[in-house]
């Protein structure tokens, strides 16, 4: 193998641990101390800056190297390191009485405190004022290209590099220079593309953690960290280091470009790496730490403004699309004959999503407008679309990836966006885009093979950065993510409109499908509220007798079992739900501390809604009885198994073992009746239960008509955590002691139930049912926090949320929709508690909101 010819490319660089190089750039020094401030590691050049030998410093207290006041200030700054990626800065620090000032960075790494220092400079004045001025110029730019260019100009004016580029990442990791500011006479990189391998994955990951990266001189000799390895034989993690040395591959890459110094600042949008400010200099350059910090602050403000601009453009585009959707509905309402005019329909759709042609396929019939593929090819495309995800918009800029022989019609149609407008049979409206022949400008040939070079097992980066043009054929302009979202919006409209091209009965059926998701979401919300009201009525009506309280607890458990079953079957639009999910949910909710004692085994199967609800009650009774009296009350176990018999019926068995001796019940209660009679009575199956002394044994047969197999099954069911219930420890009674709470809830019964829970937790409660009453209450007092039901009859609680936000009062929402509730942008990050209220979901929400000690 040693003599074999290797053909590799730069993607192999992704394995290089660039954060573990064990060295720093020589412009400053590094000290790593333990939590008791004993020096554990230093950079080998420590003696160049302090009158101490690097080896001799190991094991000594930091106070022997640095002045006590500086150590005191460092200790205080460490308290600000509140997240793993925080880096604190100190400017103009005096290390010796008459020596020059130093700028210092502090962060945590591997349980140690990392202190890096480099020679400082006198302050440049009001940094915040400089940033404000820079942002004013940025905000005055009329569009995104001008915005990018002004950002590059401001960074160059601040740091003085020969070239500053705004480098934007594509989804595949490749990048494009979308703007630049540079000194005259050095040429332009604007518009050049770079392959994803030029910035490996691990480098992009570090850009999200450490926002600014500076290389002062590519020819400098790195300074080693001593000792190189700790007692665990591990090097120092320098991910957050401001002095970290540079990968030899990257150094060679920069030298091949003729670059002597570089600096990059991350641009993060929505928490993801959007791009970089990439700075190049053709001689060594070292901007001060203070100026770099100002540039980092500017980049963060730039990122927020960029996110805001992109969001505004997206909102405006989608608003126009909704107007077009409304226009389509309004026009058809007054003149249904428009539906028979494909040119009119195409004009409407392409004004929302630009396209060169539209094809409509309904029940095997088709109609065209504009530039489209030939009829036979359109049929092939529709058949291929049937293999994509049902009910989802599909888009590609290369039809050749979907069907073969697409090159023949590529000039007319190279890309498509398919909007399914039915479930079965598959009907579509397909928007086509013609071929966009373009010449992509690359910085060097991105496909050029790379060979092993002088860096040993490392690779030699490409040497040529001369412009290389690649002609792209057979592709259209890609459909954007916002156009995809608009297509989803249009899909709901088209389901109501386009299907009227078929007969009236088919149109009505498809309209019902279009509304199904909204109806099920509303049904789920209403059912949860109803269950909450029922639960509240039972709890509010109970007297103080212990026997009645036990009864309420049993009924409450059965209601929750039905609620969980309801959630499962509505998750798939009132369709079949996994049997395994039912077992997992009941085990987690009522035997949380015994889940490892419950074993289940069987093929992936689905139960229809009727069977699912019935079996939810049956499994609930078996689990709760076993937890109280059977094997789960001790150290025993339960084994649940199922399979199909010769008639394709589902046969499920329940076997307990290892618990206390079993005796048959002396009376037949309602729970026993559910276990014994539900399956025969509700489902037409059979059930057997045997109270063997060694453990309860049960067998259930569910007819095949209630059972189905999941489609596209890729493997065993993955168990998801279900919200625990009775098996949890109760929240402490004084959790909210002395705290005032405002509850906004429009259902009296649900409000009474929430009042009881919050009062039991020690809160002082004010409950109101309308927005007006909430405002009146807030005129007279300021609560410690608030719980806001989102839907208040024909109103919402968002105006109350706005006022609480202004007052600085913490709050969270509650809704039967749970996390699916739609919140306005200003409250989108708020916590939403799913109703019905329970002691645990309110307690945990309050803990998270107020930063209290979590309950066990």
XYZ file of C-alpha atoms in Angstrom, residues 32-479:
448
model
C -2.862 28.641 32.366
C -3.715 28.461 36.076
C -5.753 26.036 38.137
C -8.881 27.124 39.984
C -6.718 27.866 43.044
C -4.530 30.146 40.884
C -1.452 27.904 40.716
C 0.357 28.076 37.375
C -0.107 24.822 35.425
C 1.155 25.801 31.966
C 2.841 28.755 30.277
C 4.026 29.666 26.809
C 7.729 29.061 26.276
C 8.346 32.791 25.629
C 7.235 33.886 29.111
C 10.749 35.138 29.898
C 10.603 37.602 27.020
C 7.831 39.532 28.762
C 8.300 38.742 32.483
C 11.475 38.220 34.522
C 10.652 34.542 35.034
C 11.800 31.364 33.329
C 8.955 29.386 31.767
C 9.865 26.057 33.397
C 10.510 27.654 36.775
C 7.054 29.286 36.771
C 5.203 25.946 36.642
C 3.674 25.130 40.030
C 4.090 28.607 41.555
C 1.219 30.875 42.620
C 0.241 33.476 40.053
C 0.868 36.234 42.623
C 4.612 35.563 42.290
C 4.497 36.574 38.592
C 1.877 39.315 38.482
C 1.137 42.261 40.797
C -1.434 41.533 43.535
C -3.808 44.217 42.245
C -3.787 42.721 38.742
C -4.405 39.242 40.160
C -7.286 40.686 42.183
C -8.760 42.218 39.001
C -8.310 38.934 37.151
C -10.175 37.059 39.880
C -13.059 39.504 39.591
C -13.187 39.135 35.811
C -13.330 35.337 36.047
C -16.720 35.751 37.740
C -18.027 37.129 34.435
C -17.189 33.917 32.534
C -20.800 32.753 32.695
C -20.881 30.605 29.541
C -18.366 28.135 28.072
C -17.564 30.451 25.149
C -17.182 33.712 27.072
C -13.905 35.643 26.790
C -13.316 38.609 29.111
C -11.030 41.494 28.152
C -8.899 43.933 30.160
C -7.052 46.820 28.516
C -4.011 48.858 29.612
C -2.976 46.576 32.480
C 0.343 47.310 34.224
C 2.375 44.162 34.818
C 5.465 45.975 36.044
C 5.665 49.413 37.626
C 7.534 51.118 34.821
C 6.828 48.664 32.039
C 4.521 49.038 29.041
C 0.775 48.335 29.397
C -0.652 44.979 28.349
C -4.068 43.967 27.022
C -5.332 40.745 28.588
C -7.909 38.112 27.568
C -9.307 35.537 30.023
C -11.346 32.397 29.375
C -11.885 28.898 30.757
C -10.559 25.761 29.100
C -10.510 22.201 30.415
C -11.046 23.231 34.028
C -8.258 25.816 33.921
C -8.243 29.613 33.627
C -6.369 30.801 30.531
C -4.725 34.232 30.718
C -3.291 35.698 27.505
C -1.476 39.017 27.357
C -0.079 41.083 24.527
C 1.492 44.559 24.491
C -1.243 47.178 24.595
C -1.577 50.739 23.437
C -3.205 53.891 24.634
C -6.984 53.935 24.375
C -8.483 55.184 21.128
C -11.225 57.085 22.939
C -14.955 56.438 22.970
C -15.360 52.980 21.385
C -19.151 53.044 21.712
C -19.270 56.394 19.942
C -17.173 55.015 17.097
C -19.486 52.039 16.715
C -22.555 54.288 16.789
C -21.093 56.359 13.969
C -20.261 53.238 11.984
C -23.785 51.872 12.468
C -25.351 55.153 11.350
C -23.511 54.893 8.041
C -24.542 51.253 7.748
C -28.213 51.957 8.431
C -28.317 54.584 5.679
C -27.574 52.038 2.956
C -30.554 51.459 0.617
C -30.135 47.752 -0.155
C -28.174 44.660 0.828
C -25.313 44.994 -1.728
C -24.649 48.538 -0.502
C -25.018 47.310 3.085
C -22.346 44.625 2.538
C -19.978 47.087 0.876
C -20.358 49.679 3.633
C -19.651 47.002 6.257
C -16.382 46.135 4.480
C -15.456 49.846 4.227
C -16.036 50.413 7.943
C -13.923 47.399 8.993
C -11.105 48.503 6.685
C -11.231 52.071 8.046
C -11.046 50.691 11.593
C -8.322 48.054 11.128
C -6.366 49.292 8.106
C -5.983 46.020 6.176
C -5.141 46.100 2.469
C -8.279 44.124 1.605
C -11.495 43.527 3.559
C -14.067 41.131 2.060
C -17.593 40.168 3.042
C -17.557 36.403 2.494
C -20.949 34.638 2.403
C -21.348 30.890 2.884
C -23.627 28.825 0.662
C -25.633 25.936 2.161
C -23.010 23.441 0.921
C -20.165 25.312 2.671
C -18.754 26.973 -0.446
C -18.319 30.742 -0.250
C -18.616 33.851 -2.382
C -17.086 37.304 -1.961
C -20.212 39.492 -2.076
C -18.459 42.794 -1.256
C -14.990 44.161 -0.627
C -13.048 47.289 0.215
C -9.371 47.359 -0.764
C -6.526 49.673 -1.615
C -6.087 50.521 -5.253
C -3.884 48.482 -7.547
C -4.288 45.053 -5.951
C -7.202 43.754 -8.052
C -10.658 42.667 -6.971
C -11.905 39.381 -5.516
C -15.555 40.441 -5.585
C -17.751 37.786 -7.199
C -15.175 35.009 -6.797
C -16.339 31.658 -5.393
C -14.290 29.408 -3.094
C -14.928 25.679 -2.551
C -16.119 24.438 0.831
C -12.774 22.677 1.359
C -10.989 26.051 1.634
C -12.566 26.509 5.087
C -12.918 23.016 6.632
C -15.848 22.037 8.830
C -13.941 22.270 12.111
C -12.801 25.785 11.227
C -16.405 26.834 10.539
C -17.391 25.346 13.898
C -14.695 27.405 15.660
C -15.908 30.555 13.888
C -19.219 30.136 15.735
C -17.458 29.934 19.119
C -14.560 32.360 18.704
C -15.848 35.302 16.684
C -12.548 36.959 15.815
C -9.326 35.349 14.571
C -6.082 37.205 13.829
C -2.861 36.049 12.158
C -0.265 38.765 12.584
C 2.615 37.345 10.534
C 2.422 34.101 8.555
C 6.219 33.769 8.768
C 6.497 33.977 12.547
C 7.700 30.958 14.518
C 4.997 29.538 16.829
C 5.702 29.454 20.569
C 5.064 26.127 22.285
C 2.963 25.617 25.402
C 4.901 23.937 28.216
C 4.274 21.340 29.301
C 2.758 20.212 25.991
C 0.549 17.577 27.680
C -1.186 17.602 31.051
C -1.329 14.745 33.554
C -4.018 13.100 31.366
C -1.739 13.255 28.296
C -3.939 15.873 26.654
C -2.871 19.127 24.959
C -4.401 22.471 25.909
C -7.647 23.277 24.088
C -7.068 26.703 22.497
C -10.475 27.066 20.835
C -11.114 30.459 22.462
C -7.507 31.658 22.454
C -6.763 35.092 20.985
C -3.128 34.096 20.413
C -3.670 30.562 19.088
C -1.138 29.445 16.519
C -2.183 28.581 12.985
C -2.463 25.309 11.086
C 0.535 24.744 8.791
C -1.915 24.024 5.962
C -3.615 27.384 6.441
C -0.257 29.180 6.656
C 0.785 27.620 3.367
C -2.613 28.510 1.883
C -2.136 32.183 2.806
C 1.439 32.200 1.518
C 0.223 30.771 -1.787
C -2.138 33.772 -1.981
C 0.708 36.156 -1.158
C -0.970 37.161 2.110
C 1.321 38.005 5.073
C -1.352 38.766 7.699
C -5.069 38.122 8.007
C -8.017 38.659 10.315
C -11.526 37.220 10.196
C -14.658 38.191 12.096
C -17.699 35.907 12.161
C -21.107 37.071 10.922
C -23.797 35.063 12.702
C -27.448 35.238 11.639
C -30.094 33.323 13.590
C -27.289 31.625 15.508
C -25.726 30.156 12.353
C -22.555 31.122 10.484
C -23.769 33.380 7.647
C -20.300 34.486 6.596
C -17.152 36.382 7.551
C -15.408 39.699 7.357
C -12.164 38.353 5.810
C -9.221 40.770 6.023
C -5.943 40.335 4.097
C -2.720 42.313 4.355
C 0.336 41.895 2.191
C 2.807 42.593 4.984
C 2.720 41.675 8.703
C 0.045 43.555 10.620
C -1.111 43.469 14.256
C -4.126 45.629 15.135
C -4.392 46.341 18.859
C -6.583 44.161 21.003
C -8.825 47.136 21.703
C -9.400 47.853 18.001
C -10.067 44.184 17.361
C -12.650 44.211 20.157
C -14.338 47.272 18.621
C -14.419 45.527 15.241
C -15.950 42.449 16.872
C -18.654 44.620 18.446
C -19.321 46.238 15.070
C -19.579 42.808 13.431
C -22.138 41.721 16.015
C -24.197 44.852 15.347
C -23.762 44.262 11.601
C -25.085 40.710 12.063
C -28.171 41.924 13.931
C -28.893 44.584 11.315
C -28.383 42.017 8.556
C -30.768 39.596 10.252
C -33.316 42.397 10.619
C -33.009 43.446 6.965
C -33.305 39.897 5.662
C -36.311 39.294 7.898
C -38.011 42.494 6.768
C -37.476 41.581 3.125
C -38.826 38.104 3.774
C -41.865 39.412 5.643
C -42.610 41.918 2.878
C -42.221 39.261 0.179
C -44.485 36.817 1.998
C -47.010 39.595 2.680
C -47.191 40.290 -1.065
C -47.614 36.573 -1.684
C -50.509 36.431 0.775
C -52.101 39.381 -1.019
C -51.771 37.484 -4.282
C -53.336 34.430 -2.646
C -56.233 36.590 -1.449
C -56.515 38.070 -4.942
C -56.769 34.588 -6.396
C -59.541 33.625 -3.989
C -61.410 36.901 -4.503
C -61.275 36.690 -8.287
C -62.550 33.111 -8.382
C -65.329 33.938 -5.946
C -66.737 36.432 -8.460
C -65.957 34.498 -11.649
C -65.424 30.720 -11.469
C -64.777 30.545 -15.219
C -61.302 31.941 -14.531
C -60.348 28.474 -13.302
C -60.604 27.201 -16.861
C -58.033 29.750 -18.032
C -54.531 28.338 -17.359
C -52.876 31.529 -18.608
C -54.705 33.600 -15.989
C -53.815 31.081 -13.297
C -50.166 31.119 -14.398
C -50.057 34.926 -14.265
C -51.337 34.862 -10.688
C -48.875 32.190 -9.504
C -45.793 33.562 -11.254
C -46.403 37.011 -9.794
C -45.824 35.373 -6.399
C -43.072 32.940 -7.435
C -41.207 33.941 -10.622
C -41.309 31.157 -13.235
C -41.280 30.773 -17.037
C -44.148 28.311 -17.293
C -46.817 26.440 -15.330
C -48.192 22.939 -15.742
C -51.339 21.705 -13.972
C -52.007 17.987 -13.459
C -55.393 17.016 -12.004
C -56.760 13.453 -12.117
C -54.636 12.581 -15.162
C -55.615 15.709 -17.092
C -53.156 18.493 -17.773
C -52.989 22.092 -18.935
C -50.009 24.320 -19.757
C -49.121 27.985 -19.853
C -45.820 29.544 -20.847
C -42.629 27.567 -21.450
C -42.972 23.952 -20.262
C -41.575 20.477 -21.104
C -43.287 18.348 -23.777
C -46.421 16.464 -22.697
C -44.762 13.027 -22.451
C -41.937 14.426 -20.361
C -44.438 16.194 -18.111
C -46.086 12.801 -17.454
C -42.698 11.328 -16.535
C -42.034 14.228 -14.189
C -45.391 13.738 -12.447
C -44.666 10.016 -11.969
C -41.283 10.896 -10.460
C -42.895 13.486 -8.181
C -45.152 10.734 -6.832
C -42.028 9.208 -5.306
C -41.298 12.326 -3.260
C -42.764 13.112 0.161
C -46.555 13.234 0.011
C -48.186 16.548 0.808
C -44.893 18.487 0.671
C -43.745 21.161 -1.736
C -40.785 19.898 -3.777
C -38.234 22.013 -5.653
C -35.074 21.396 -7.663
C -32.931 23.544 -9.934
C -31.893 20.433 -11.909
C -34.751 18.307 -13.290
C -32.106 15.891 -14.541
C -31.671 14.740 -10.935
C -35.360 13.744 -10.902
C -35.841 12.130 -14.341
C -33.463 10.874 -16.996
C -33.146 12.330 -20.503
C -33.931 15.799 -19.133
C -31.174 17.408 -21.212
C -33.444 17.294 -24.288
C -35.827 19.885 -22.797
C -33.391 21.604 -20.398
C -33.313 24.897 -22.364
C -37.081 25.205 -21.825
C -37.307 23.704 -18.325
C -34.317 22.997 -16.099
C -35.849 23.611 -12.673
C -39.257 23.056 -11.118
C -41.281 23.715 -8.014
C -44.123 21.234 -7.518
C -47.072 22.131 -5.299
C -49.153 19.051 -4.432
C -52.837 19.945 -4.272
C -54.251 16.588 -3.155
C -53.302 13.554 -1.113
C -54.527 10.737 -3.346
C -54.448 10.662 -6.293
C -51.455 12.994 -6.505
C -52.369 16.239 -8.284
C -49.889 19.039 -8.852
C -49.343 22.576 -9.968
C -45.766 22.689 -11.284
C -43.829 25.906 -11.889
C -40.964 25.581 -14.385
C -37.855 27.724 -14.776
C -35.801 27.749 -17.950
C -32.104 27.000 -18.102
C -29.833 29.681 -16.699
C -26.520 29.354 -18.462
C -23.946 31.042 -16.287
C -20.227 31.212 -15.826
C -19.266 30.796 -12.179
C -16.020 32.569 -11.290
C -13.896 30.418 -8.962
C -10.678 31.428 -7.215
C -8.729 28.618 -8.850
C -10.067 25.285 -10.109
C -12.184 23.814 -7.272
C -11.996 20.331 -8.814
C -8.211 20.224 -9.234
C -6.816 17.074 -7.560
C -4.467 17.570 -4.620
C -1.464 15.405 -3.723
C 0.468 14.796 -0.500
C 3.195 17.363 0.018
C 5.980 18.573 2.318
C 3.714 18.771 5.384
C 4.053 15.041 5.907
C 0.698 13.314 6.194
C -0.978 16.692 5.822
C -2.026 17.906 2.392
C -0.566 20.630 0.248
C -3.196 23.332 -0.331
C -3.804 24.526 -3.846
C -1.281 26.974 -5.206
C -3.285 28.652 -7.954
C -5.839 31.336 -7.138
C -6.120 32.568 -10.695
C -9.705 33.071 -11.794
C -11.192 29.851 -13.174
C -14.563 29.901 -14.920
C -16.983 26.990 -14.867
C -19.892 26.963 -17.293
C -23.039 25.691 -15.597
C -25.666 24.127 -17.883
C -28.876 22.216 -17.313
C -29.761 24.211 -14.210
C -32.184 26.997 -13.467
C -32.071 29.754 -10.894
C -32.655 27.926 -7.573
C -35.901 28.337 -5.653
